[in-house]
Amino acid sequence: MTRASAFAIAALVGVLAGCDNKQTSNASLAPPPSVTVSRPLQKTITEWDEYTGRFEALATVDVRARVSGFIDSIHFKDGQIVKQGDLLFVIDPRPYRLTVEQAKADVERAQSKLEIATSDVERATPLVQSQTLTGREFDTRKSVQRDAAGAVGSAEAALKQGELNLEWTEVRAPIGGRISDKRVDAGNLITGGTTGATLLTSIVTLDPIHFIFDGSEADFIRYLRLAKAGTRPSSRDVQNPVAVRLADEADYKHMGRMDFVDNVVNVKTGTIRARALFDNKDGLLTPGFFGRLRLFGGTMDALLIPDGAIASDQASKIVFTVANDGTVGTKKVELGPIVDGLRVVRSGLAANDRMVVEGLARAHPGQKVTAEDGTIKAAEK
């Protein structure tokens, strides 16, 4: 390499070094990134807590026969709506009808014996007074009369039992609602009675209908404290309003009321069982349907922020705040439901905090930013 070439290369390196120093100097003089900040919106809101649950029938009855016999006929269509007292099954009534006729004959026989015994006592009464008949003989006739009267009572009881069994050969709907399919066909022999009776079908009520859900222990404690403070009545004392949406619905269309809160918290799950009641005139709400319920949680003074201002730090939710000198910081927040399109902040944020609502990607904790004032507006209804 000649001396001239070496000099040229050294000059080029000097020029490049000067450019790098100039770029570094320009970078250090660049202004901080710009973000939009705003204080949270303060508003008195009606809070609704959300829970997941399922609909259940108020009453479910397994239909079983009280007497045994062969199924003669079936008088319903699988899955139809039935009314209380509707005829469902007929069990062959002929054996029970014969039993009733025999019981009637037994009653007549017992009554005939009672009439004879009564006549004997009536004829013996004056004979005892005239001492023509001994007192022992008179007592014997009275004993026979009482025995005949007891036989009449027993025969009449047997007749009533026979008539009841005959009535039970017609299996009728114990409640109104929607019936399931038949579990036996006509011609089958079924077993009746209080134990081991054959299941014939089942019926569930539809209107009204229950919604069963589990609430957390934390929510339950909060409701108790609100009730104690007088700001929200307990659902055990007042039928607080609720609303439910089905799996294919976006809005809470079905309005109901609280009906029951259990007396213990489940120690395994840390939840307490509760129940709401809904009218179901059109029969849309079906036992077993999944739903999402909103429960009135009282009124509160809340801080509202847009969901776009919330970031995640592992399992925690945070917002970026900007101090007066432009330094970015973070605050861990506890979030609540969405109200008027904005997210409720339960804790972690103060009303005078300036938080980043736009430009989160340019905000880094510990660095400075240029804060431009913005506003948070609730969604128009």
mmCIF file with all atom_site columns, N, CA, C and O in Angstrom, residues 20-36:
data_model
loop_
_atom_site.group_PDB
_atom_site.id
_atom_site.type_symbol
_atom_site.label_atom_id
_atom_site.label_alt_id
_atom_site.label_comp_id
_atom_site.label_asym_id
_atom_site.label_entity_id
_atom_site.label_seq_id
_atom_site.pdbx_PDB_ins_code
_atom_site.Cartn_x
_atom_site.Cartn_y
_atom_site.Cartn_z
_atom_site.occupancy
_atom_site.B_iso_or_equiv
_atom_site.pdbx_formal_charge
_atom_site.auth_seq_id
_atom_site.auth_comp_id
_atom_site.auth_asym_id
_atom_site.auth_atom_id
_atom_site.pdbx_PDB_model_num
ATOM 1  N N  . ASP A 1 20 ? -20.923 9.331  12.675 1.00 0.00 ? 20 ASP A N  1
ATOM 2  C CA . ASP A 1 20 ? -21.492 8.572  13.800 1.00 0.00 ? 20 ASP A CA 1
ATOM 3  C C  . ASP A 1 20 ? -21.697 9.462  15.003 1.00 0.00 ? 20 ASP A C  1
ATOM 4  O O  . ASP A 1 20 ? -22.732 9.392  15.701 1.00 0.00 ? 20 ASP A O  1
ATOM 5  N N  . ASN A 1 21 ? -20.734 10.332 15.292 1.00 0.00 ? 21 ASN A N  1
ATOM 6  C CA . ASN A 1 21 ? -20.871 11.216 16.446 1.00 0.00 ? 21 ASN A CA 1
ATOM 7  C C  . ASN A 1 21 ? -22.032 12.171 16.252 1.00 0.00 ? 21 ASN A C  1
ATOM 8  O O  . ASN A 1 21 ? -22.766 12.508 17.183 1.00 0.00 ? 21 ASN A O  1
ATOM 9  N N  . LYS A 1 22 ? -22.227 12.600 14.992 1.00 0.00 ? 22 LYS A N  1
ATOM 10 C CA . LYS A 1 22 ? -23.320 13.533 14.709 1.00 0.00 ? 22 LYS A CA 1
ATOM 11 C C  . LYS A 1 22 ? -24.668 12.864 14.901 1.00 0.00 ? 22 LYS A C  1
ATOM 12 O O  . LYS A 1 22 ? -25.599 13.430 15.465 1.00 0.00 ? 22 LYS A O  1
ATOM 13 N N  . GLN A 1 23 ? -24.774 11.541 14.426 1.00 0.00 ? 23 GLN A N  1
ATOM 14 C CA . GLN A 1 23 ? -26.029 10.808 14.592 1.00 0.00 ? 23 GLN A CA 1
ATOM 15 C C  . GLN A 1 23 ? -26.325 10.571 16.063 1.00 0.00 ? 23 GLN A C  1
ATOM 16 O O  . GLN A 1 23 ? -27.460 10.677 16.517 1.00 0.00 ? 23 GLN A O  1
ATOM 17 N N  . THR A 1 24 ? -25.295 10.228 16.830 1.00 0.00 ? 24 THR A N  1
ATOM 18 C CA . THR A 1 24 ? -25.496 10.003 18.267 1.00 0.00 ? 24 THR A CA 1
ATOM 19 C C  . THR A 1 24 ? -25.958 11.272 18.948 1.00 0.00 ? 24 THR A C  1
ATOM 20 O O  . THR A 1 24 ? -26.856 11.278 19.801 1.00 0.00 ? 24 THR A O  1
ATOM 21 N N  . SER A 1 25 ? -25.376 12.362 18.565 1.00 0.00 ? 25 SER A N  1
ATOM 22 C CA . SER A 1 25 ? -25.758 13.635 19.155 1.00 0.00 ? 25 SER A CA 1
ATOM 23 C C  . SER A 1 25 ? -27.195 13.981 18.798 1.00 0.00 ? 25 SER A C  1
ATOM 24 O O  . SER A 1 25 ? -27.964 14.452 19.630 1.00 0.00 ? 25 SER A O  1
ATOM 25 N N  . ASN A 1 26 ? -27.605 13.692 17.540 1.00 0.00 ? 26 ASN A N  1
ATOM 26 C CA . ASN A 1 26 ? -28.972 13.986 17.113 1.00 0.00 ? 26 ASN A CA 1
ATOM 27 C C  . ASN A 1 26 ? -29.974 13.108 17.855 1.00 0.00 ? 26 ASN A C  1
ATOM 28 O O  . ASN A 1 26 ? -31.064 13.542 18.225 1.00 0.00 ? 26 ASN A O  1
ATOM 29 N N  . ALA A 1 27 ? -29.595 11.804 18.077 1.00 0.00 ? 27 ALA A N  1
ATOM 30 C CA . ALA A 1 27 ? -30.498 10.879 18.782 1.00 0.00 ? 27 ALA A CA 1
ATOM 31 C C  . ALA A 1 27 ? -30.715 11.334 20.207 1.00 0.00 ? 27 ALA A C  1
ATOM 32 O O  . ALA A 1 27 ? -31.816 11.239 20.755 1.00 0.00 ? 27 ALA A O  1
ATOM 33 N N  . SER A 1 28 ? -29.625 11.837 20.839 1.00 0.00 ? 28 SER A N  1
ATOM 34 C CA . SER A 1 28 ? -29.770 12.271 22.226 1.00 0.00 ? 28 SER A CA 1
ATOM 35 C C  . SER A 1 28 ? -30.616 13.528 22.340 1.00 0.00 ? 28 SER A C  1
ATOM 36 O O  . SER A 1 28 ? -31.182 13.817 23.384 1.00 0.00 ? 28 SER A O  1
ATOM 37 N N  . LEU A 1 29 ? -30.698 14.275 21.220 1.00 0.00 ? 29 LEU A N  1
ATOM 38 C CA . LEU A 1 29 ? -31.497 15.491 21.250 1.00 0.00 ? 29 LEU A CA 1
ATOM 39 C C  . LEU A 1 29 ? -32.933 15.270 20.791 1.00 0.00 ? 29 LEU A C  1
ATOM 40 O O  . LEU A 1 29 ? -33.724 16.220 20.779 1.00 0.00 ? 29 LEU A O  1
ATOM 41 N N  . ALA A 1 30 ? -33.316 13.990 20.390 1.00 0.00 ? 30 ALA A N  1
ATOM 42 C CA . ALA A 1 30 ? -34.684 13.707 19.913 1.00 0.00 ? 30 ALA A CA 1
ATOM 43 C C  . ALA A 1 30 ? -35.682 13.895 21.064 1.00 0.00 ? 30 ALA A C  1
ATOM 44 O O  . ALA A 1 30 ? -35.397 13.545 22.211 1.00 0.00 ? 30 ALA A O  1
ATOM 45 N N  . PRO A 1 31 ? -36.891 14.459 20.792 1.00 0.00 ? 31 PRO A N  1
ATOM 46 C CA . PRO A 1 31 ? -37.877 14.679 21.854 1.00 0.00 ? 31 PRO A CA 1
ATOM 47 C C  . PRO A 1 31 ? -38.459 13.363 22.352 1.00 0.00 ? 31 PRO A C  1
ATOM 48 O O  . PRO A 1 31 ? -38.476 12.369 21.625 1.00 0.00 ? 31 PRO A O  1
ATOM 49 N N  . PRO A 1 32 ? -38.967 13.313 23.616 1.00 0.00 ? 32 PRO A N  1
ATOM 50 C CA . PRO A 1 32 ? -39.594 12.089 24.132 1.00 0.00 ? 32 PRO A CA 1
ATOM 51 C C  . PRO A 1 32 ? -40.821 11.726 23.292 1.00 0.00 ? 32 PRO A C  1
ATOM 52 O O  . PRO A 1 32 ? -41.458 12.587 22.687 1.00 0.00 ? 32 PRO A O  1
ATOM 53 N N  . PRO A 1 33 ? -41.165 10.434 23.246 1.00 0.00 ? 33 PRO A N  1
ATOM 54 C CA . PRO A 1 33 ? -42.345 10.018 22.475 1.00 0.00 ? 33 PRO A CA 1
ATOM 55 C C  . PRO A 1 33 ? -43.621 10.641 23.037 1.00 0.00 ? 33 PRO A C  1
ATOM 56 O O  . PRO A 1 33 ? -43.727 10.945 24.225 1.00 0.00 ? 33 PRO A O  1
ATOM 57 N N  . SER A 1 34 ? -44.577 10.829 22.159 1.00 0.00 ? 34 SER A N  1
ATOM 58 C CA . SER A 1 34 ? -45.833 11.487 22.543 1.00 0.00 ? 34 SER A CA 1
ATOM 59 C C  . SER A 1 34 ? -46.904 10.445 22.848 1.00 0.00 ? 34 SER A C  1
ATOM 60 O O  . SER A 1 34 ? -47.078 9.462  22.099 1.00 0.00 ? 34 SER A O  1
ATOM 61 N N  . VAL A 1 35 ? -47.629 10.639 23.945 1.00 0.00 ? 35 VAL A N  1
ATOM 62 C CA . VAL A 1 35 ? -48.757 9.777  24.324 1.00 0.00 ? 35 VAL A CA 1
ATOM 63 C C  . VAL A 1 35 ? -49.922 10.673 24.749 1.00 0.00 ? 35 VAL A C  1
ATOM 64 O O  . VAL A 1 35 ? -49.735 11.839 25.098 1.00 0.00 ? 35 VAL A O  1
ATOM 65 N N  . THR A 1 36 ? -51.128 10.079 24.722 1.00 0.00 ? 36 THR A N  1
ATOM 66 C CA . THR A 1 36 ? -52.326 10.789 25.183 1.00 0.00 ? 36 THR A CA 1
ATOM 67 C C  . THR A 1 36 ? -52.700 10.280 26.563 1.00 0.00 ? 36 THR A C  1
ATOM 68 O O  . THR A 1 36 ? -52.761 9.072  26.796 1.00 0.00 ? 36 THR A O  1
#
